[in-house]
Amino acid sequence: MKKNQKYQVLVVEDEPSLNEAINSKLVKAGLKVSVFDDGKQALDTITARGKHFDGIWLDFDVKEINGLEFMQRFVAIPGWESCPVLIVSNTGNPELIQQAIQLGAKEWIIKAEVRLDDTVNRFIELIDTAKA
Amino acid sequence: MKKWYDAGMELLLKLPNELDNVIQYIDRPILLIDAGSAQVTGINQAGINFFKLKPDLVGISWPGVLALANVPADIDMSSLWLIRKDSPPQTEDQRTEKLTYIDQEDSTERYLEFQIIKPRDNSTTWAVIIVDKTDVESSVRSRSDFVTMASHELRTPLTGIKWGIGLFLKRYQAQLDPEQSHILANVVQSIGRMNELITALLQLSRIETGSLQLKPRLVEVHKLLQEVIQAQSAQAQRRNIMLVTSFHQNLPEIFLDGTLIGYVFENLITNAIKYSRDNSDVTIFLSKLQDVLLLQVTDSGIGIPRDHQKMIFEKFYRDPSAIQHDPNGTGLGLHLCRIIARRSGGDIWFESEVGKGSTFWFTIPLKGVTVAAHEKESEVPSISS
């Protein structure tokens, strides 16, 4: 997993304890992590500052803007396709899932269905696949 | 003697003839039924005795024949139909149905179990074996009554001991030397454990006797969970265990028994903390799926050895590594959790690996619990939990 060390990822999650846990697990896996508790700030970082990320971990239900709005604005950024978005949510609403996938999200994980460690592994796998 | 069956040869085609006699004299009622006409086509001696049939009786139907066993006419027997209308065609070869009723003749409560066996080939003859569980059930009941009574009786003096020690400590703690303090602290801890055990035993016997009534009300599940977590957070902090949480924020109120569901939450979370290593995480997620709420509680603790995994929901069972880790558990917590989960229309399951930790999942139907008709009727005399 040496190649992970180069991955620069963005995590949007507004629950402080979870936010911290994801950050520490990703850092432990060798990734460089920028954590945001609100989607708007995260987007500003990408657009205004033109910062590049290798993957985005997006809690669908965060403050300011919801996951769909985030996706709509994210896919307007040129070159977004190279950066897989994993949506992680406490909602299992099939319509929302379908809309998010149609907008370009790679995958939707329902938080309680999957162990956090497995979600972390899946996230890294998605980036590996995008890079391959 | 007339063969014990007239039809239904197909069912026994591959069996030796001697089996005829065995079945004839077996002490459980066995019936053969034609699925098309619902007519009973064969019955053994135990069945004749059970239904008090006259030898010349012809044309009895299933399950109408149960009226002869003093089953009241208003009991819903649709679960006993060979082919149930409300469910897809059954693929299983055998299913078991239960029937509880008051015998119309002697007014005793009876428990019957029906093993309904589907033919293996294209024959339309089904077999039904009736198991009379009245004696077994009444012995479970009298044992549970005993446990209930004993627990109540134990609780009174225990309260006295607790009160006495509390008072003693309040007055004399300052005068005690460290050894005396230590001894008394152990006593207080033991009292707490005994109290816990008695509470669990009482819950269990209520569940076993059916006197534990679900008392549903509209519950905000994430608030209930939050309260439980709040109550456990000091315990977690003491061992530097981080409670990582995330809940669905917009849940509807659900009609369920908050006390019992809270008991499940509490058990899963205290277990996760108890079996965790110091300085580790316990994650608690509550998500909303299409028909259910799903709770996940994950620890990175000692884990459950593979060969003990299928036992952990059994009554009083504790796996040896858990006993070593904490000798004081009752072995009742998860057993009760599973009963409560199922009574509430949900389920509980887990995955675990030794040294890596355990994950428990618990579902609650979004539609809430439906209180069965017979439970509603007896709502008044229910015991509070």
PDB file of N, CA, C and O in Angstrom, chain B residues 179-244:
ATOM      1  N   GLU B 179      -7.861  -0.528  54.217  1.00  0.00           N
ATOM      2  CA  GLU B 179      -8.265  -1.921  54.025  1.00  0.00           C
ATOM      3  C   GLU B 179      -9.762  -2.079  54.245  1.00  0.00           C
ATOM      4  O   GLU B 179     -10.460  -2.741  53.476  1.00  0.00           O
ATOM      5  N   GLN B 180     -10.276  -1.449  55.292  1.00  0.00           N
ATOM      6  CA  GLN B 180     -11.708  -1.522  55.573  1.00  0.00           C
ATOM      7  C   GLN B 180     -12.516  -0.909  54.417  1.00  0.00           C
ATOM      8  O   GLN B 180     -13.534  -1.454  53.982  1.00  0.00           O
ATOM      9  N   SER B 181     -12.031   0.216  53.923  1.00  0.00           N
ATOM     10  CA  SER B 181     -12.697   0.880  52.790  1.00  0.00           C
ATOM     11  C   SER B 181     -12.750  -0.041  51.585  1.00  0.00           C
ATOM     12  O   SER B 181     -13.780  -0.144  50.910  1.00  0.00           O
ATOM     13  N   HIS B 182     -11.616  -0.704  51.355  1.00  0.00           N
ATOM     14  CA  HIS B 182     -11.503  -1.575  50.194  1.00  0.00           C
ATOM     15  C   HIS B 182     -12.489  -2.741  50.288  1.00  0.00           C
ATOM     16  O   HIS B 182     -13.186  -3.080  49.336  1.00  0.00           O
ATOM     17  N   ILE B 183     -12.565  -3.335  51.481  1.00  0.00           N
ATOM     18  CA  ILE B 183     -13.482  -4.468  51.683  1.00  0.00           C
ATOM     19  C   ILE B 183     -14.923  -4.016  51.427  1.00  0.00           C
ATOM     20  O   ILE B 183     -15.682  -4.678  50.712  1.00  0.00           O
ATOM     21  N   LEU B 184     -15.263  -2.869  51.997  1.00  0.00           N
ATOM     22  CA  LEU B 184     -16.642  -2.398  51.835  1.00  0.00           C
ATOM     23  C   LEU B 184     -16.952  -2.031  50.381  1.00  0.00           C
ATOM     24  O   LEU B 184     -18.060  -2.273  49.896  1.00  0.00           O
ATOM     25  N   ALA B 185     -15.955  -1.494  49.679  1.00  0.00           N
ATOM     26  CA  ALA B 185     -16.168  -1.153  48.262  1.00  0.00           C
ATOM     27  C   ALA B 185     -16.500  -2.418  47.473  1.00  0.00           C
ATOM     28  O   ALA B 185     -17.386  -2.425  46.612  1.00  0.00           O
ATOM     29  N   ASN B 186     -15.810  -3.514  47.807  1.00  0.00           N
ATOM     30  CA  ASN B 186     -16.106  -4.790  47.151  1.00  0.00           C
ATOM     31  C   ASN B 186     -17.515  -5.270  47.459  1.00  0.00           C
ATOM     32  O   ASN B 186     -18.204  -5.798  46.594  1.00  0.00           O
ATOM     33  N   VAL B 187     -17.916  -5.092  48.713  1.00  0.00           N
ATOM     34  CA  VAL B 187     -19.271  -5.496  49.095  1.00  0.00           C
ATOM     35  C   VAL B 187     -20.306  -4.708  48.284  1.00  0.00           C
ATOM     36  O   VAL B 187     -21.253  -5.280  47.731  1.00  0.00           O
ATOM     37  N   VAL B 188     -20.078  -3.406  48.188  1.00  0.00           N
ATOM     38  CA  VAL B 188     -21.021  -2.556  47.452  1.00  0.00           C
ATOM     39  C   VAL B 188     -21.102  -3.006  45.991  1.00  0.00           C
ATOM     40  O   VAL B 188     -22.184  -3.103  45.407  1.00  0.00           O
ATOM     41  N   GLN B 189     -19.944  -3.350  45.435  1.00  0.00           N
ATOM     42  CA  GLN B 189     -19.901  -3.797  44.041  1.00  0.00           C
ATOM     43  C   GLN B 189     -20.686  -5.105  43.874  1.00  0.00           C
ATOM     44  O   GLN B 189     -21.452  -5.268  42.928  1.00  0.00           O
ATOM     45  N   SER B 190     -20.514  -6.003  44.813  1.00  0.00           N
ATOM     46  CA  SER B 190     -21.221  -7.286  44.735  1.00  0.00           C
ATOM     47  C   SER B 190     -22.729  -7.095  44.843  1.00  0.00           C
ATOM     48  O   SER B 190     -23.501  -7.787  44.181  1.00  0.00           O
ATOM     49  N   ILE B 191     -23.120  -6.171  45.692  1.00  0.00           N
ATOM     50  CA  ILE B 191     -24.555  -5.897  45.815  1.00  0.00           C
ATOM     51  C   ILE B 191     -25.109  -5.409  44.482  1.00  0.00           C
ATOM     52  O   ILE B 191     -26.165  -5.845  44.028  1.00  0.00           O
ATOM     53  N   GLY B 192     -24.345  -4.535  43.836  1.00  0.00           N
ATOM     54  CA  GLY B 192     -24.763  -4.015  42.533  1.00  0.00           C
ATOM     55  C   GLY B 192     -24.931  -5.139  41.529  1.00  0.00           C
ATOM     56  O   GLY B 192     -25.903  -5.194  40.785  1.00  0.00           O
ATOM     57  N   ARG B 193     -23.985  -6.072  41.541  1.00  0.00           N
ATOM     58  CA  ARG B 193     -24.057  -7.189  40.602  1.00  0.00           C
ATOM     59  C   ARG B 193     -25.253  -8.075  40.869  1.00  0.00           C
ATOM     60  O   ARG B 193     -25.940  -8.519  39.970  1.00  0.00           O
ATOM     61  N   MET B 194     -25.494  -8.329  42.158  1.00  0.00           N
ATOM     62  CA  MET B 194     -26.611  -9.197  42.491  1.00  0.00           C
ATOM     63  C   MET B 194     -27.922  -8.538  42.076  1.00  0.00           C
ATOM     64  O   MET B 194     -28.837  -9.188  41.561  1.00  0.00           O
ATOM     65  N   ASN B 195     -27.983  -7.251  42.261  1.00  0.00           N
ATOM     66  CA  ASN B 195     -29.168  -6.498  41.861  1.00  0.00           C
ATOM     67  C   ASN B 195     -29.398  -6.624  40.358  1.00  0.00           C
ATOM     68  O   ASN B 195     -30.523  -6.848  39.898  1.00  0.00           O
ATOM     69  N   GLU B 196     -28.298  -6.527  39.602  1.00  0.00           N
ATOM     70  CA  GLU B 196     -28.362  -6.642  38.153  1.00  0.00           C
ATOM     71  C   GLU B 196     -28.877  -8.023  37.737  1.00  0.00           C
ATOM     72  O   GLU B 196     -29.727  -8.163  36.866  1.00  0.00           O
ATOM     73  N   LEU B 197     -28.330  -9.040  38.412  1.00  0.00           N
ATOM     74  CA  LEU B 197     -28.706 -10.415  38.092  1.00  0.00           C
ATOM     75  C   LEU B 197     -30.193 -10.642  38.379  1.00  0.00           C
ATOM     76  O   LEU B 197     -30.914 -11.238  37.577  1.00  0.00           O
ATOM     77  N   ILE B 198     -30.648 -10.129  39.512  1.00  0.00           N
ATOM     78  CA  ILE B 198     -32.054 -10.310  39.871  1.00  0.00           C
ATOM     79  C   ILE B 198     -32.961  -9.610  38.849  1.00  0.00           C
ATOM     80  O   ILE B 198     -33.968 -10.166  38.410  1.00  0.00           O
ATOM     81  N   THR B 199     -32.548  -8.409  38.442  1.00  0.00           N
ATOM     82  CA  THR B 199     -33.347  -7.685  37.444  1.00  0.00           C
ATOM     83  C   THR B 199     -33.432  -8.481  36.144  1.00  0.00           C
ATOM     84  O   THR B 199     -34.510  -8.638  35.567  1.00  0.00           O
ATOM     85  N   ALA B 200     -32.277  -9.032  35.717  1.00  0.00           N
ATOM     86  CA  ALA B 200     -32.269  -9.793  34.470  1.00  0.00           C
ATOM     87  C   ALA B 200     -33.113 -11.062  34.590  1.00  0.00           C
ATOM     88  O   ALA B 200     -33.858 -11.419  33.684  1.00  0.00           O
ATOM     89  N   LEU B 201     -33.022 -11.729  35.740  1.00  0.00           N
ATOM     90  CA  LEU B 201     -33.819 -12.946  35.943  1.00  0.00           C
ATOM     91  C   LEU B 201     -35.313 -12.639  35.904  1.00  0.00           C
ATOM     92  O   LEU B 201     -36.105 -13.379  35.333  1.00  0.00           O
ATOM     93  N   LEU B 202     -35.680 -11.514  36.514  1.00  0.00           N
ATOM     94  CA  LEU B 202     -37.096 -11.123  36.510  1.00  0.00           C
ATOM     95  C   LEU B 202     -37.574 -10.850  35.086  1.00  0.00           C
ATOM     96  O   LEU B 202     -38.644 -11.300  34.680  1.00  0.00           O
ATOM     97  N   GLN B 203     -36.741 -10.129  34.330  1.00  0.00           N
ATOM     98  CA  GLN B 203     -37.095  -9.833  32.933  1.00  0.00           C
ATOM     99  C   GLN B 203     -37.285 -11.133  32.175  1.00  0.00           C
ATOM    100  O   GLN B 203     -38.245 -11.308  31.431  1.00  0.00           O
ATOM    101  N   LEU B 204     -36.337 -12.052  32.385  1.00  0.00           N
ATOM    102  CA  LEU B 204     -36.360 -13.306  31.651  1.00  0.00           C
ATOM    103  C   LEU B 204     -37.610 -14.112  31.974  1.00  0.00           C
ATOM    104  O   LEU B 204     -38.280 -14.632  31.078  1.00  0.00           O
ATOM    105  N   SER B 205     -37.952 -14.194  33.258  1.00  0.00           N
ATOM    106  CA  SER B 205     -39.103 -15.029  33.583  1.00  0.00           C
ATOM    107  C   SER B 205     -40.390 -14.372  33.087  1.00  0.00           C
ATOM    108  O   SER B 205     -41.324 -15.053  32.702  1.00  0.00           O
ATOM    109  N   ARG B 206     -40.401 -13.058  33.045  1.00  0.00           N
ATOM    110  CA  ARG B 206     -41.571 -12.385  32.468  1.00  0.00           C
ATOM    111  C   ARG B 206     -41.710 -12.712  30.995  1.00  0.00           C
ATOM    112  O   ARG B 206     -42.785 -12.937  30.481  1.00  0.00           O
ATOM    113  N   ILE B 207     -40.552 -12.722  30.312  1.00  0.00           N
ATOM    114  CA  ILE B 207     -40.598 -13.044  28.888  1.00  0.00           C
ATOM    115  C   ILE B 207     -41.028 -14.482  28.682  1.00  0.00           C
ATOM    116  O   ILE B 207     -41.873 -14.789  27.860  1.00  0.00           O
ATOM    117  N   GLU B 208     -40.471 -15.380  29.508  1.00  0.00           N
ATOM    118  CA  GLU B 208     -40.790 -16.795  29.323  1.00  0.00           C
ATOM    119  C   GLU B 208     -42.239 -17.115  29.619  1.00  0.00           C
ATOM    120  O   GLU B 208     -42.832 -17.977  28.993  1.00  0.00           O
ATOM    121  N   THR B 209     -42.809 -16.453  30.612  1.00  0.00           N
ATOM    122  CA  THR B 209     -44.203 -16.749  30.925  1.00  0.00           C
ATOM    123  C   THR B 209     -45.141 -15.936  30.045  1.00  0.00           C
ATOM    124  O   THR B 209     -46.345 -16.083  30.113  1.00  0.00           O
ATOM    125  N   GLY B 210     -44.578 -15.073  29.231  1.00  0.00           N
ATOM    126  CA  GLY B 210     -45.434 -14.261  28.366  1.00  0.00           C
ATOM    127  C   GLY B 210     -46.062 -13.105  29.110  1.00  0.00           C
ATOM    128  O   GLY B 210     -46.885 -12.382  28.577  1.00  0.00           O
ATOM    129  N   SER B 211     -45.651 -12.901  30.381  1.00  0.00           N
ATOM    130  CA  SER B 211     -46.272 -11.796  31.104  1.00  0.00           C
ATOM    131  C   SER B 211     -45.534 -10.487  30.843  1.00  0.00           C
ATOM    132  O   SER B 211     -45.918  -9.441  31.319  1.00  0.00           O
ATOM    133  N   LEU B 212     -44.424 -10.559  30.077  1.00  0.00           N
ATOM    134  CA  LEU B 212     -43.770  -9.324  29.687  1.00  0.00           C
ATOM    135  C   LEU B 212     -44.525  -8.748  28.499  1.00  0.00           C
ATOM    136  O   LEU B 212     -44.483  -9.290  27.406  1.00  0.00           O
ATOM    137  N   GLN B 213     -45.233  -7.699  28.750  1.00  0.00           N
ATOM    138  CA  GLN B 213     -46.018  -7.100  27.688  1.00  0.00           C
ATOM    139  C   GLN B 213     -45.201  -6.002  27.028  1.00  0.00           C
ATOM    140  O   GLN B 213     -44.518  -5.257  27.711  1.00  0.00           O
ATOM    141  N   LEU B 214     -45.279  -5.928  25.729  1.00  0.00           N
ATOM    142  CA  LEU B 214     -44.701  -4.759  25.080  1.00  0.00           C
ATOM    143  C   LEU B 214     -45.604  -3.587  25.425  1.00  0.00           C
ATOM    144  O   LEU B 214     -46.822  -3.699  25.366  1.00  0.00           O
ATOM    145  N   LYS B 215     -44.987  -2.500  25.839  1.00  0.00           N
ATOM    146  CA  LYS B 215     -45.793  -1.309  26.120  1.00  0.00           C
ATOM    147  C   LYS B 215     -45.378  -0.226  25.142  1.00  0.00           C
ATOM    148  O   LYS B 215     -44.588   0.660  25.476  1.00  0.00           O
ATOM    149  N   PRO B 216     -45.877  -0.301  23.944  1.00  0.00           N
ATOM    150  CA  PRO B 216     -45.403   0.621  22.929  1.00  0.00           C
ATOM    151  C   PRO B 216     -45.939   2.034  23.142  1.00  0.00           C
ATOM    152  O   PRO B 216     -47.058   2.216  23.619  1.00  0.00           O
ATOM    153  N   ARG B 217     -45.093   2.973  22.824  1.00  0.00           N
ATOM    154  CA  ARG B 217     -45.488   4.377  22.745  1.00  0.00           C
ATOM    155  C   ARG B 217     -44.667   4.977  21.611  1.00  0.00           C
ATOM    156  O   ARG B 217     -43.756   4.315  21.099  1.00  0.00           O
ATOM    157  N   LEU B 218     -44.944   6.204  21.223  1.00  0.00           N
ATOM    158  CA  LEU B 218     -44.139   6.805  20.158  1.00  0.00           C
ATOM    159  C   LEU B 218     -42.778   7.202  20.732  1.00  0.00           C
ATOM    160  O   LEU B 218     -42.701   7.928  21.712  1.00  0.00           O
ATOM    161  N   VAL B 219     -41.728   6.664  20.117  1.00  0.00           N
ATOM    162  CA  VAL B 219     -40.384   6.869  20.658  1.00  0.00           C
ATOM    163  C   VAL B 219     -39.500   7.562  19.622  1.00  0.00           C
ATOM    164  O   VAL B 219     -39.537   7.222  18.438  1.00  0.00           O
ATOM    165  N   GLU B 220     -38.719   8.541  20.083  1.00  0.00           N
ATOM    166  CA  GLU B 220     -37.694   9.134  19.217  1.00  0.00           C
ATOM    167  C   GLU B 220     -36.426   8.314  19.438  1.00  0.00           C
ATOM    168  O   GLU B 220     -35.708   8.509  20.417  1.00  0.00           O
ATOM    169  N   VAL B 221     -36.176   7.409  18.504  1.00  0.00           N
ATOM    170  CA  VAL B 221     -35.139   6.408  18.722  1.00  0.00           C
ATOM    171  C   VAL B 221     -33.751   7.028  18.891  1.00  0.00           C
ATOM    172  O   VAL B 221     -32.987   6.627  19.757  1.00  0.00           O
ATOM    173  N   HIS B 222     -33.447   8.067  18.087  1.00  0.00           N
ATOM    174  CA  HIS B 222     -32.082   8.606  18.214  1.00  0.00           C
ATOM    175  C   HIS B 222     -31.888   9.311  19.546  1.00  0.00           C
ATOM    176  O   HIS B 222     -30.793   9.323  20.102  1.00  0.00           O
ATOM    177  N   LYS B 223     -32.978   9.850  20.104  1.00  0.00           N
ATOM    178  CA  LYS B 223     -32.849  10.469  21.429  1.00  0.00           C
ATOM    179  C   LYS B 223     -32.627   9.404  22.498  1.00  0.00           C
ATOM    180  O   LYS B 223     -31.815   9.566  23.404  1.00  0.00           O
ATOM    181  N   LEU B 224     -33.366   8.302  22.345  1.00  0.00           N
ATOM    182  CA  LEU B 224     -33.213   7.183  23.274  1.00  0.00           C
ATOM    183  C   LEU B 224     -31.767   6.675  23.253  1.00  0.00           C
ATOM    184  O   LEU B 224     -31.135   6.481  24.291  1.00  0.00           O
ATOM    185  N   LEU B 225     -31.232   6.536  22.046  1.00  0.00           N
ATOM    186  CA  LEU B 225     -29.864   6.053  21.887  1.00  0.00           C
ATOM    187  C   LEU B 225     -28.871   7.051  22.494  1.00  0.00           C
ATOM    188  O   LEU B 225     -27.921   6.668  23.173  1.00  0.00           O
ATOM    189  N   GLN B 226     -29.144   8.327  22.243  1.00  0.00           N
ATOM    190  CA  GLN B 226     -28.286   9.386  22.790  1.00  0.00           C
ATOM    191  C   GLN B 226     -28.229   9.316  24.323  1.00  0.00           C
ATOM    192  O   GLN B 226     -27.161   9.432  24.923  1.00  0.00           O
ATOM    193  N   GLU B 227     -29.405   9.076  24.925  1.00  0.00           N
ATOM    194  CA  GLU B 227     -29.460   8.985  26.385  1.00  0.00           C
ATOM    195  C   GLU B 227     -28.617   7.811  26.890  1.00  0.00           C
ATOM    196  O   GLU B 227     -27.891   7.941  27.878  1.00  0.00           O
ATOM    197  N   VAL B 228     -28.752   6.681  26.193  1.00  0.00           N
ATOM    198  CA  VAL B 228     -27.998   5.498  26.610  1.00  0.00           C
ATOM    199  C   VAL B 228     -26.493   5.772  26.498  1.00  0.00           C
ATOM    200  O   VAL B 228     -25.717   5.445  27.400  1.00  0.00           O
ATOM    201  N   ILE B 229     -26.086   6.391  25.393  1.00  0.00           N
ATOM    202  CA  ILE B 229     -24.669   6.688  25.185  1.00  0.00           C
ATOM    203  C   ILE B 229     -24.169   7.649  26.258  1.00  0.00           C
ATOM    204  O   ILE B 229     -23.094   7.473  26.837  1.00  0.00           O
ATOM    205  N   GLN B 230     -24.996   8.655  26.539  1.00  0.00           N
ATOM    206  CA  GLN B 230     -24.662   9.637  27.575  1.00  0.00           C
ATOM    207  C   GLN B 230     -24.362   8.929  28.902  1.00  0.00           C
ATOM    208  O   GLN B 230     -23.373   9.212  29.561  1.00  0.00           O
ATOM    209  N   ALA B 231     -25.235   7.971  29.229  1.00  0.00           N
ATOM    210  CA  ALA B 231     -25.091   7.269  30.500  1.00  0.00           C
ATOM    211  C   ALA B 231     -23.824   6.412  30.537  1.00  0.00           C
ATOM    212  O   ALA B 231     -23.296   6.130  31.612  1.00  0.00           O
ATOM    213  N   GLN B 232     -23.330   5.998  29.373  1.00  0.00           N
ATOM    214  CA  GLN B 232     -22.151   5.136  29.342  1.00  0.00           C
ATOM    215  C   GLN B 232     -20.852   5.913  29.140  1.00  0.00           C
ATOM    216  O   GLN B 232     -19.771   5.327  29.227  1.00  0.00           O
ATOM    217  N   SER B 233     -20.969   7.218  28.846  1.00  0.00           N
ATOM    218  CA  SER B 233     -19.778   7.930  28.393  1.00  0.00           C
ATOM    219  C   SER B 233     -18.708   8.053  29.485  1.00  0.00           C
ATOM    220  O   SER B 233     -17.515   7.999  29.184  1.00  0.00           O
ATOM    221  N   ALA B 234     -19.138   8.143  30.746  1.00  0.00           N
ATOM    222  CA  ALA B 234     -18.146   8.272  31.825  1.00  0.00           C
ATOM    223  C   ALA B 234     -17.303   6.996  31.905  1.00  0.00           C
ATOM    224  O   ALA B 234     -16.077   7.043  32.015  1.00  0.00           O
ATOM    225  N   GLN B 235     -17.991   5.862  31.817  1.00  0.00           N
ATOM    226  CA  GLN B 235     -17.325   4.556  31.843  1.00  0.00           C
ATOM    227  C   GLN B 235     -16.292   4.449  30.707  1.00  0.00           C
ATOM    228  O   GLN B 235     -15.179   3.973  30.905  1.00  0.00           O
ATOM    229  N   ALA B 236     -16.697   4.933  29.525  1.00  0.00           N
ATOM    230  CA  ALA B 236     -15.797   4.877  28.364  1.00  0.00           C
ATOM    231  C   ALA B 236     -14.598   5.803  28.564  1.00  0.00           C
ATOM    232  O   ALA B 236     -13.461   5.427  28.309  1.00  0.00           O
ATOM    233  N   GLN B 237     -14.893   6.993  29.049  1.00  0.00           N
ATOM    234  CA  GLN B 237     -13.826   7.988  29.238  1.00  0.00           C
ATOM    235  C   GLN B 237     -12.761   7.502  30.205  1.00  0.00           C
ATOM    236  O   GLN B 237     -11.572   7.693  29.990  1.00  0.00           O
ATOM    237  N   ARG B 238     -13.216   6.821  31.256  1.00  0.00           N
ATOM    238  CA  ARG B 238     -12.301   6.322  32.273  1.00  0.00           C
ATOM    239  C   ARG B 238     -11.211   5.454  31.644  1.00  0.00           C
ATOM    240  O   ARG B 238     -10.098   5.412  32.105  1.00  0.00           O
ATOM    241  N   ARG B 239     -11.582   4.732  30.573  1.00  0.00           N
ATOM    242  CA  ARG B 239     -10.587   3.841  29.936  1.00  0.00           C
ATOM    243  C   ARG B 239     -10.116   4.413  28.601  1.00  0.00           C
ATOM    244  O   ARG B 239      -9.572   3.690  27.782  1.00  0.00           O
ATOM    245  N   ASN B 240     -10.372   5.687  28.420  1.00  0.00           N
ATOM    246  CA  ASN B 240      -9.966   6.378  27.203  1.00  0.00           C
ATOM    247  C   ASN B 240     -10.485   5.674  25.940  1.00  0.00           C
ATOM    248  O   ASN B 240      -9.766   5.503  24.967  1.00  0.00           O
ATOM    249  N   ILE B 241     -11.741   5.246  26.023  1.00  0.00           N
ATOM    250  CA  ILE B 241     -12.381   4.654  24.854  1.00  0.00           C
ATOM    251  C   ILE B 241     -13.252   5.728  24.210  1.00  0.00           C
ATOM    252  O   ILE B 241     -14.074   6.345  24.874  1.00  0.00           O
ATOM    253  N   MET B 242     -12.988   5.967  22.934  1.00  0.00           N
ATOM    254  CA  MET B 242     -13.703   7.035  22.238  1.00  0.00           C
ATOM    255  C   MET B 242     -14.997   6.473  21.643  1.00  0.00           C
ATOM    256  O   MET B 242     -14.970   5.461  20.941  1.00  0.00           O
ATOM    257  N   LEU B 243     -16.121   7.098  21.952  1.00  0.00           N
ATOM    258  CA  LEU B 243     -17.391   6.679  21.362  1.00  0.00           C
ATOM    259  C   LEU B 243     -17.612   7.478  20.078  1.00  0.00           C
ATOM    260  O   LEU B 243     -17.862   8.674  20.119  1.00  0.00           O
ATOM    261  N   VAL B 244     -17.439   6.821  18.956  1.00  0.00           N
ATOM    262  CA  VAL B 244     -17.587   7.467  17.650  1.00  0.00           C
ATOM    263  C   VAL B 244     -19.029   7.241  17.197  1.00  0.00           C
ATOM    264  O   VAL B 244     -19.456   6.103  17.018  1.00  0.00           O
TER     265      VAL B 244
END
